CSV table of C-alpha atoms and ligand atoms in Angstrom, one decimal:
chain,number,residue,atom,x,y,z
N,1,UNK,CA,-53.8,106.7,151.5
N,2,UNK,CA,-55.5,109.0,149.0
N,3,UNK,CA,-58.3,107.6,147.3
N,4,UNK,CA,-58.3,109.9,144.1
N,5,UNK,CA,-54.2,109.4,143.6
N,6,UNK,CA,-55.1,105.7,143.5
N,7,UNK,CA,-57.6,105.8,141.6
N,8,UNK,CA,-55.8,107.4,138.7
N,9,UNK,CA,-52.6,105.2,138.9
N,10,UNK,CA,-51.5,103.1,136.2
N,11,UNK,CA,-50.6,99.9,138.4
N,12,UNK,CA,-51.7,99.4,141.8
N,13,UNK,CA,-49.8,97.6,144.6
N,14,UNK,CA,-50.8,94.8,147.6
N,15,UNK,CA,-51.1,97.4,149.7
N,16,UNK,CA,-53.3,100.0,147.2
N,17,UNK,CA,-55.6,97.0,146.4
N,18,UNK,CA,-56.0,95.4,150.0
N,19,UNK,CA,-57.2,99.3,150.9
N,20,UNK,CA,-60.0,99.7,147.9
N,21,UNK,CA,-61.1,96.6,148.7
N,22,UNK,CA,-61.3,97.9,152.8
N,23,UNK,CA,-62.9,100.5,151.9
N,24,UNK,CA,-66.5,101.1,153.9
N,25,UNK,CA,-67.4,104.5,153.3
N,26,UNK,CA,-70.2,104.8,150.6
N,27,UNK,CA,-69.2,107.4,148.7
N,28,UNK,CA,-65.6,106.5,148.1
N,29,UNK,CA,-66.9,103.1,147.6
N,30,UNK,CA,-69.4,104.7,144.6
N,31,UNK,CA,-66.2,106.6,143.5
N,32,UNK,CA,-64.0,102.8,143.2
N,33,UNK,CA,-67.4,101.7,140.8
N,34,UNK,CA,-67.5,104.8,138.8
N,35,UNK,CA,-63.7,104.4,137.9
N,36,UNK,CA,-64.2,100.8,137.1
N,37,UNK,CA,-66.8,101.7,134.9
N,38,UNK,CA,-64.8,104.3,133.0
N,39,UNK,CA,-61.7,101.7,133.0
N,40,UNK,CA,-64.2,99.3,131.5
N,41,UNK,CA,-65.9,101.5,128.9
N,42,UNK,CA,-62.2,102.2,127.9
N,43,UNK,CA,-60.7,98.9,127.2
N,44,UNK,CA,-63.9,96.8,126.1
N,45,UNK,CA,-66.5,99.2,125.1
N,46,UNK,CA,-70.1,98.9,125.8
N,47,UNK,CA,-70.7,95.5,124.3
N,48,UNK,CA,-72.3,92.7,126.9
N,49,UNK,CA,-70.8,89.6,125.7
N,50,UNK,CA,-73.4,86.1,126.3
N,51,UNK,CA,-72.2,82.8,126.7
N,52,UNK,CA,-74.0,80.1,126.7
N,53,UNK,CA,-73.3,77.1,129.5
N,54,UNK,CA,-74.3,73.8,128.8
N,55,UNK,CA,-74.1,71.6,131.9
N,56,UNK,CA,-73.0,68.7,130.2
N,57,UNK,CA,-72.8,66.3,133.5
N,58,UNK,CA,-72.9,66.6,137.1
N,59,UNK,CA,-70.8,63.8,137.4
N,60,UNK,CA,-67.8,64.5,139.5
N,61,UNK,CA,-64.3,62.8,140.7
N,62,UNK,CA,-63.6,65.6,143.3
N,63,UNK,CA,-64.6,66.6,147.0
N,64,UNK,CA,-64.3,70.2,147.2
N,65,UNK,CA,-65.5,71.2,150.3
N,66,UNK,CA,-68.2,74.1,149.1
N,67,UNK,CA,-69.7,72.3,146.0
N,68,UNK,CA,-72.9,70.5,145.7
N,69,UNK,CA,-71.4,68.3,143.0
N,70,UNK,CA,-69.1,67.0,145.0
N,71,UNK,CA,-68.2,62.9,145.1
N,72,UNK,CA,-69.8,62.5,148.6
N,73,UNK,CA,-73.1,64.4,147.9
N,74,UNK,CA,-75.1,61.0,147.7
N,75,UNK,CA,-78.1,62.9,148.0
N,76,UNK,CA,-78.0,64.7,144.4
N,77,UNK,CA,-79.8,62.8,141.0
N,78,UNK,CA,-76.8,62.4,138.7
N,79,UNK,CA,-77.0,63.0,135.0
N,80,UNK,CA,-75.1,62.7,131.7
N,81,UNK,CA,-76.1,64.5,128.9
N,82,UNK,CA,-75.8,62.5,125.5
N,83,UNK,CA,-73.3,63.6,122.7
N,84,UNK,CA,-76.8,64.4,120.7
N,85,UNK,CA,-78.3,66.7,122.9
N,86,UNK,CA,-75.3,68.2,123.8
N,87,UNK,CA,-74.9,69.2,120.2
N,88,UNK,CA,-78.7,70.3,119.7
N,89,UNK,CA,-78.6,72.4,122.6
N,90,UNK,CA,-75.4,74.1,121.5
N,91,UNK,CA,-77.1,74.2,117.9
N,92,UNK,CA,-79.9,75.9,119.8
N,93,UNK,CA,-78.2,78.5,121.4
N,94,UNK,CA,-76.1,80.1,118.0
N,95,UNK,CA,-80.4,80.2,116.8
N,96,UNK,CA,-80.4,83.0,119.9
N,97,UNK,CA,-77.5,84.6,118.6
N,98,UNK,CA,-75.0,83.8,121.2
N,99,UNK,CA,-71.6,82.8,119.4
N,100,UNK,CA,-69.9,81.5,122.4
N,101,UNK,CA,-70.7,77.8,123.9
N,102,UNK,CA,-69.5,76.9,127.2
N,103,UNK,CA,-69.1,72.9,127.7
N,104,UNK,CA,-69.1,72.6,131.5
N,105,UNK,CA,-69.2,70.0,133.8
N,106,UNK,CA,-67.9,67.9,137.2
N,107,UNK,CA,-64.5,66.3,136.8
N,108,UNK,CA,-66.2,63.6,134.6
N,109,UNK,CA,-63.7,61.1,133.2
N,110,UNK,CA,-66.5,58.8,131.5
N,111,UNK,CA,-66.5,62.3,129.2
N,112,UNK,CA,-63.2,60.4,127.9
N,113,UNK,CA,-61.0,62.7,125.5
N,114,UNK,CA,-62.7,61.0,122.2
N,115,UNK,CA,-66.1,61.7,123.3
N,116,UNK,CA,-65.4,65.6,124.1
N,117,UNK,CA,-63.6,65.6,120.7
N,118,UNK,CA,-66.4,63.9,119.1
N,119,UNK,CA,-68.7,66.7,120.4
N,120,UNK,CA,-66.6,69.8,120.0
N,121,UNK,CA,-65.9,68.8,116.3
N,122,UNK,CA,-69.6,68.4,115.4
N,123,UNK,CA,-70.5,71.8,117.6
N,124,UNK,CA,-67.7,73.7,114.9
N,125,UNK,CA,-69.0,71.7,112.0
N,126,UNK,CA,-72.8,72.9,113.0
N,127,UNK,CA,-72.1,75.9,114.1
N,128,UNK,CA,-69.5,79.2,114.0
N,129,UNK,CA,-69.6,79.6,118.0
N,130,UNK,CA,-66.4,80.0,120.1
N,131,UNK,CA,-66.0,76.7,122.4
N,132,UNK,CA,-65.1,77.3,126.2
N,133,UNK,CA,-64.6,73.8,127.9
N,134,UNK,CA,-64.8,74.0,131.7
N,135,UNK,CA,-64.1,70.4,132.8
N,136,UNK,CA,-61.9,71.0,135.9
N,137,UNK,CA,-58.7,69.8,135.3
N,138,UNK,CA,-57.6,66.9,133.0
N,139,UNK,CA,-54.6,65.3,131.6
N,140,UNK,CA,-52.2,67.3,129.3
N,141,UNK,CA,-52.9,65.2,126.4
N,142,UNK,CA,-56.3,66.1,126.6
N,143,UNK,CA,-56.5,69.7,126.2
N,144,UNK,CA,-54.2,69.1,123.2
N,145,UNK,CA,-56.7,66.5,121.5
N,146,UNK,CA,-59.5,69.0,122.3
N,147,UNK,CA,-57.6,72.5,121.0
N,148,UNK,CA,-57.0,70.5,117.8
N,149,UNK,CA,-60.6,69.3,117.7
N,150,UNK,CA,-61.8,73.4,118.0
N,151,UNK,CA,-61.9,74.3,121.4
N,152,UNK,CA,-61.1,77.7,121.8
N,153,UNK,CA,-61.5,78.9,125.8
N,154,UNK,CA,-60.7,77.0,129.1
N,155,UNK,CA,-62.2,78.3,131.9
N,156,UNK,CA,-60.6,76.7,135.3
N,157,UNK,CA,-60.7,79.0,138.3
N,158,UNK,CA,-58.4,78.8,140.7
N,159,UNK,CA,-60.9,79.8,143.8
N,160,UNK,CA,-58.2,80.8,146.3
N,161,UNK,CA,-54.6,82.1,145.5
N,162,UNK,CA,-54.1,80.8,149.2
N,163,UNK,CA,-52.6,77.9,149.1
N,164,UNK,CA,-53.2,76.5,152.4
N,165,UNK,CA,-56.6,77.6,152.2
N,166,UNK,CA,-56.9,75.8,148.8
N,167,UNK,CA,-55.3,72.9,150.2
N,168,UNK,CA,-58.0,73.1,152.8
N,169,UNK,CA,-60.9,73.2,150.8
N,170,UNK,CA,-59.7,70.7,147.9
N,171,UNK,CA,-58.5,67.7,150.0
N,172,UNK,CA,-56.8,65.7,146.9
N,173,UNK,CA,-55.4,69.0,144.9
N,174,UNK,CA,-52.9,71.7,144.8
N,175,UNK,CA,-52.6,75.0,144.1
N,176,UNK,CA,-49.8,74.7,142.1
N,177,UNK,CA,-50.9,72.1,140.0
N,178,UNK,CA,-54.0,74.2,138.8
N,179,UNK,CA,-51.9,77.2,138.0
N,180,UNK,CA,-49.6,74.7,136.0
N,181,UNK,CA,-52.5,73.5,134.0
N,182,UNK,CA,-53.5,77.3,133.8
N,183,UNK,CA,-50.1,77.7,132.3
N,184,UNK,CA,-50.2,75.1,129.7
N,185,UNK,CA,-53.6,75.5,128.3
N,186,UNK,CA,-52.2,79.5,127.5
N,187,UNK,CA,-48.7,77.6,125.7
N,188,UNK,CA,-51.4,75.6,123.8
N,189,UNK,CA,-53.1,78.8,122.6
N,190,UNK,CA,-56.5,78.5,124.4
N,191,UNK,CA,-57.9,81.9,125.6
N,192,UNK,CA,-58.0,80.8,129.6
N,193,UNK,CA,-60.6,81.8,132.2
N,194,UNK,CA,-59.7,81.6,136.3
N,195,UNK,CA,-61.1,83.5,138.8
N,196,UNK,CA,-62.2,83.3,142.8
N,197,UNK,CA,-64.9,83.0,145.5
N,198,UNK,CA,-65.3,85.3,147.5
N,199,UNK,CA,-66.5,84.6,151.2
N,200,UNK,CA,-65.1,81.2,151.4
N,201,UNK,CA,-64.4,80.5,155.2
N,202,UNK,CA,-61.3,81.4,156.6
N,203,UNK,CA,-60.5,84.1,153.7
N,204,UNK,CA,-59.0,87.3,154.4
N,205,UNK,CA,-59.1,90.5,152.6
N,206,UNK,CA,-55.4,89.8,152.0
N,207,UNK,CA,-56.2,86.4,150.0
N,208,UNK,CA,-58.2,88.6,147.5
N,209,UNK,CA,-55.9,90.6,147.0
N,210,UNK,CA,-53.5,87.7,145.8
N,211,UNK,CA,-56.5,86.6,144.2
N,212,UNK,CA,-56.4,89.6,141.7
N,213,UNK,CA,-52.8,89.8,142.0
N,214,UNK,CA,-53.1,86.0,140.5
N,215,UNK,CA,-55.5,86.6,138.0
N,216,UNK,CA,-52.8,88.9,137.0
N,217,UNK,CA,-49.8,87.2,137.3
N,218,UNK,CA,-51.7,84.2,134.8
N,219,UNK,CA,-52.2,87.1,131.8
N,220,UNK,CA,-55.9,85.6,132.0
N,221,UNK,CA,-58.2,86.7,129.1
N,222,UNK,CA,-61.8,86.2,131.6
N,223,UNK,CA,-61.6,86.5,135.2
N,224,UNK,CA,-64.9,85.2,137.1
N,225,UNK,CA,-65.2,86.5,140.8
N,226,UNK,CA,-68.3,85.2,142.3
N,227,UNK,CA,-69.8,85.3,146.2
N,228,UNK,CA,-69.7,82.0,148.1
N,229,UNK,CA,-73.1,80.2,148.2
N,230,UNK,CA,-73.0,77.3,150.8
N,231,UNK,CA,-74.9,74.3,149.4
N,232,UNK,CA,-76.8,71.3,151.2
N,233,UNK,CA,-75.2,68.4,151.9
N,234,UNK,CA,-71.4,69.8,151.8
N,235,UNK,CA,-69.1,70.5,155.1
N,236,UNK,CA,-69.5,74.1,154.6
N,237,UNK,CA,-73.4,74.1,154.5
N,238,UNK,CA,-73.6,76.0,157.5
N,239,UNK,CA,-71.3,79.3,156.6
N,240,UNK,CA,-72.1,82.1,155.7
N,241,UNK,CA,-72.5,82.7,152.0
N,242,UNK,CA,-70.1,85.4,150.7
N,243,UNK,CA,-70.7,89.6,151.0
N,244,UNK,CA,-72.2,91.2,147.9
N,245,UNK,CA,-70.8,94.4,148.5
N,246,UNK,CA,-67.3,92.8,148.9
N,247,UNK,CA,-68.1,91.2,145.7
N,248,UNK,CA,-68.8,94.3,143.9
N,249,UNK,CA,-65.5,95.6,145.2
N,250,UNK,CA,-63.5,92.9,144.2
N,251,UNK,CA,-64.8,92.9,140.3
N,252,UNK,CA,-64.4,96.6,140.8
N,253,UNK,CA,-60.6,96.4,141.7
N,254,UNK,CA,-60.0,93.4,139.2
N,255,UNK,CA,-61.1,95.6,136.4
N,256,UNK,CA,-58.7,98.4,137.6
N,257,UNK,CA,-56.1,95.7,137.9
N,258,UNK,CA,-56.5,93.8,134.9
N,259,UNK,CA,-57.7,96.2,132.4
N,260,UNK,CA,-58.4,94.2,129.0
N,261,UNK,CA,-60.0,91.2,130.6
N,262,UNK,CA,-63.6,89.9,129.8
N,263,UNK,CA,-65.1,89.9,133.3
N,264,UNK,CA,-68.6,87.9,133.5
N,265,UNK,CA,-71.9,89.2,136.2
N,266,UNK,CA,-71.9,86.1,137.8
N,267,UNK,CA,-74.8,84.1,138.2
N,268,UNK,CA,-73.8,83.7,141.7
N,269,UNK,CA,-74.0,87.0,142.3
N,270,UNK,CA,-77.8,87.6,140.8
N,271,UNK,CA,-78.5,84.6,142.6
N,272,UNK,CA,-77.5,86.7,146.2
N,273,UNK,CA,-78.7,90.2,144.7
N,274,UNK,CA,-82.2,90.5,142.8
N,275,UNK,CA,-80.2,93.1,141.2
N,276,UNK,CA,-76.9,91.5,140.9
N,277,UNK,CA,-75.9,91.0,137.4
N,278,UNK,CA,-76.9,94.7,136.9
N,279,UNK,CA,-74.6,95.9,139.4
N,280,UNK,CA,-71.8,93.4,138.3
N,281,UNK,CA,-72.5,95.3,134.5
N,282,UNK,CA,-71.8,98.6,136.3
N,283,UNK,CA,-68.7,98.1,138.6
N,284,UNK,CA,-66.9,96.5,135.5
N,285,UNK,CA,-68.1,93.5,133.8
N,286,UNK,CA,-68.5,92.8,130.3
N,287,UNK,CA,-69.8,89.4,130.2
N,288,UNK,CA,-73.4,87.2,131.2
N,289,UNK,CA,-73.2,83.6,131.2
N,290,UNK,CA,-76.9,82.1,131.1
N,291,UNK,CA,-77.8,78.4,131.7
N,292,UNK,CA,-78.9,76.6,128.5
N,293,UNK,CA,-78.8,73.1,129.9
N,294,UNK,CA,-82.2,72.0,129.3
N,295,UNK,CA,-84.9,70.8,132.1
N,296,UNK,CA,-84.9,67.9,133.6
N,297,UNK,CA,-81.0,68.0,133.9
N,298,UNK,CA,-81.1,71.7,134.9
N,299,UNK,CA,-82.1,71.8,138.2
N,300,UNK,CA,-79.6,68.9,138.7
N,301,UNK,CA,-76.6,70.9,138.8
N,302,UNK,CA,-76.5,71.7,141.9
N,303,UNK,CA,-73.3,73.7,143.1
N,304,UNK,CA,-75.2,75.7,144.9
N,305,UNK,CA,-78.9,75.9,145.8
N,306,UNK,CA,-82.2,78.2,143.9
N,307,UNK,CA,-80.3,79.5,141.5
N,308,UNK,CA,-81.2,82.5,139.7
N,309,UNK,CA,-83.5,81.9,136.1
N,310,UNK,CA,-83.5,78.2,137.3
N,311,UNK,CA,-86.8,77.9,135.6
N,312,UNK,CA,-86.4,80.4,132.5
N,313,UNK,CA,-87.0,79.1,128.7
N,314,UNK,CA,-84.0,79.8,126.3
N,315,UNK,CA,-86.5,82.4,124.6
N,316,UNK,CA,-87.4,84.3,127.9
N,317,UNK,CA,-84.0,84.1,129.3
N,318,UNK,CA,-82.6,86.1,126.2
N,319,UNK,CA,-85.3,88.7,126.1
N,320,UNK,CA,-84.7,89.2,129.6
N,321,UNK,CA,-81.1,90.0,129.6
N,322,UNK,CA,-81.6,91.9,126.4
N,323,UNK,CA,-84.2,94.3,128.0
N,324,UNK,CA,-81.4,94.4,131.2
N,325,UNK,CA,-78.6,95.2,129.4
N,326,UNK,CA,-80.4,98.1,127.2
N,327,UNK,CA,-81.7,99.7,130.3
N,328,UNK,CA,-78.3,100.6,131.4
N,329,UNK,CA,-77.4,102.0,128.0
N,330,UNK,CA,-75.3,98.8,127.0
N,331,UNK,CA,-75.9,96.6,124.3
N,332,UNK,CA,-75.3,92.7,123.5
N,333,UNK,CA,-72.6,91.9,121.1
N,334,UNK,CA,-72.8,89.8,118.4
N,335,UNK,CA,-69.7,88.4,118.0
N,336,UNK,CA,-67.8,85.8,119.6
N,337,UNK,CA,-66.4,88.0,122.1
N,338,UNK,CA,-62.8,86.7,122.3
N,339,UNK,CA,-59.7,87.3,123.9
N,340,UNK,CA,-59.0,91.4,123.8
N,341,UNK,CA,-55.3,90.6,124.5
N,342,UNK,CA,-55.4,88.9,120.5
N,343,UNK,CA,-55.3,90.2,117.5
N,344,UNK,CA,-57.8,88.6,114.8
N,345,UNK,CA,-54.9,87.1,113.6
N,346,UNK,CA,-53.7,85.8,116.3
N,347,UNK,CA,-57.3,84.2,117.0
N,348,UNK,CA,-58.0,82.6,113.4
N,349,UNK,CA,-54.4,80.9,113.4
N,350,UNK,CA,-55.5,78.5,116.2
N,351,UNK,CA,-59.1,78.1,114.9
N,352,UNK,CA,-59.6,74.4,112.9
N,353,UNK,CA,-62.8,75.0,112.1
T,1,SF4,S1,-66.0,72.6,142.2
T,1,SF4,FE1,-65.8,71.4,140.3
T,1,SF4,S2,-64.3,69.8,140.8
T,1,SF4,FE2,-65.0,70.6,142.8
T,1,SF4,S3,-66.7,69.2,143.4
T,1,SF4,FE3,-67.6,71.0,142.3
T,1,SF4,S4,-67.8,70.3,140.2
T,1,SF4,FE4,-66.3,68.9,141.3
């Protein structure tokens, strides 16, 4: 295959995305970046958009084999944050001028569907921030309570478009449930967020390439591609953790795939590369997500061990990605950084604020 007739084509098949992501030679590897970089100056600018997590509780209902929150890690310190400092902290991060909040969290069901309501209500009375809820996946009723109470953005990702391989890592869930609750959050009119690991065992090249080819299929507004880090105390805390460079490619490809799509510099991937979330800025992503959850509950949500800024302040953390982000010539929006798939219209119509 020709690298530079791929490149430059509009739509890219299996077979054309299976062979950038092969790729091993440097410089046609450099060439893949540079293109994504052009596609992503092209269709979302130069902007950085921040989003601020909140880990609300690392509670969880669910066993999936390669998190540290899961049910049967007896060995973690489980936490709940309180409605009250849920909403401080969220009050806290609009005072750094990030407009987007992310509520995120185990599959907690003592966070019942008034309590979330409760807080996402009294975030949009507070504040003029976007609301991304990332709570795994929860009843149907739920998401409608919550949209109506001002949530804007769900952000569930679907790990592995392989569904044995999903089947094998999430011993109680399918694959095609999560896509239908992908499906039904978008008919609801929340902006949705999905995305992969890469470097979970068994994976193949070819699974990442459905992995895209999902992202795709969904008409996702953020796609968040990450490396595998394997944490204590989980079956797969002996693997390998996921390649950096195959990460690279893969947010590389995505952005050539997806186009208009908000694609975040992991923390994952700074966690693996001292230099990760710059690199993730210059092979096609548009989006940092720092932590916010404040200390002690911090270092208690543990997916996956030492992760990067563990120990930042709010204050540092900000100057720090500001002072990133401007050294590559990019600069840090100050808007709420929705979907780029809606039209301002189309965005205030489902806002109750
Ligand atoms: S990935 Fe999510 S649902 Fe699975 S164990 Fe971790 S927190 Fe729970």
């Amino acid at each position: 295959m020709n690298l530079e007739q791929i490149l430059n084509k509009e739509e890219l098949t299996r077979e054309e995305i299976i062979f950038l992501l092969g790729l091993t030679a440097r410089d046609e590897i450099e060439s893949l970046f540079k293109k994504a970089d052009e596609v992503r100056q092209q269709y979302c600018g130069d902007e950085v958009h921040l989003r601020g997590i909140i880990e609300i509780s690392n509670y969880c209902d669910q066993n999936c084999f390669y998190c540290g929150l899961r049910e049967e890690n007896f060995n973690l310190s489980r936490y709940r944050m309180t409605p009250e400092e849920i909403i401080e902290t969220a009050r806290l991060i609009t005072n750094f001028g990030i407009n987007t909040i992310v509520l995120q969290s185990g599959e907690d069901h003592i966070l019942d569907t008034d309590l979330i309501a409760y807080i996402i209500y009294s975030i949009k009375q507070k504040t003029d921030a976007a609301i991304t809820l990332s709570l795994g996946e929860r009843g149907f009723d739920e998401y409608r309570t919550w949209k109506i109470a001002g949530a804007d953005r769900y952000l569930l990702k679907h790990e592995t478009a392989n569904p044995k391989l999903y089947s094998a890592y999430h011993l109680k869930q399918k694959l095609s449930d999560r896509i239908s609750h992908l499906k039904f959050l978008k008919i609801l009119g929340y902006q949705i967020g999905s995305g992969n690991m890469i470097g979970l065992p068994m994976q193949t090249i070819d699974d990442i390439a459905d992995d895209i080819l999902l992202c795709k299929e969904l008409d996702l507004d953020m796609a968040a591609i990450g490396p595998f880090i394997p944490s204590p105390h989980t079956p797969y805390r002996l693997k390998k953790p996921g390649d950096v460079d195959l990460t690279l490619k893969t947010m590389a490809v995505a952005r050539l795939v997806l186009k208009n799509v908000h694609i975040p510099a992991t923390t994952a991937l700074a966690t693996l590369d001292e230099e990760g979330r710059i690199k993730g800025l210059n092979v096609g992503a548009n989006v940092v997500m720092p932590d916010f959850t404040p200390t002690p509950y911090r270092e208690q949500y543990q997916i996956y061990p030492d992760r990067k800024c563990m120990n930042d302040n709010p204050l540092n953390c900000r100057a720090c990605l500001q002072i990133q982000i401007e050294s590559i010539g990019r600069r840090i929006s100050s808007t709420r950084g929705d979907s780029l798939k809606l039209s301002p219209q189309q965005i205030t119509n489902w806002s109750f604020k």
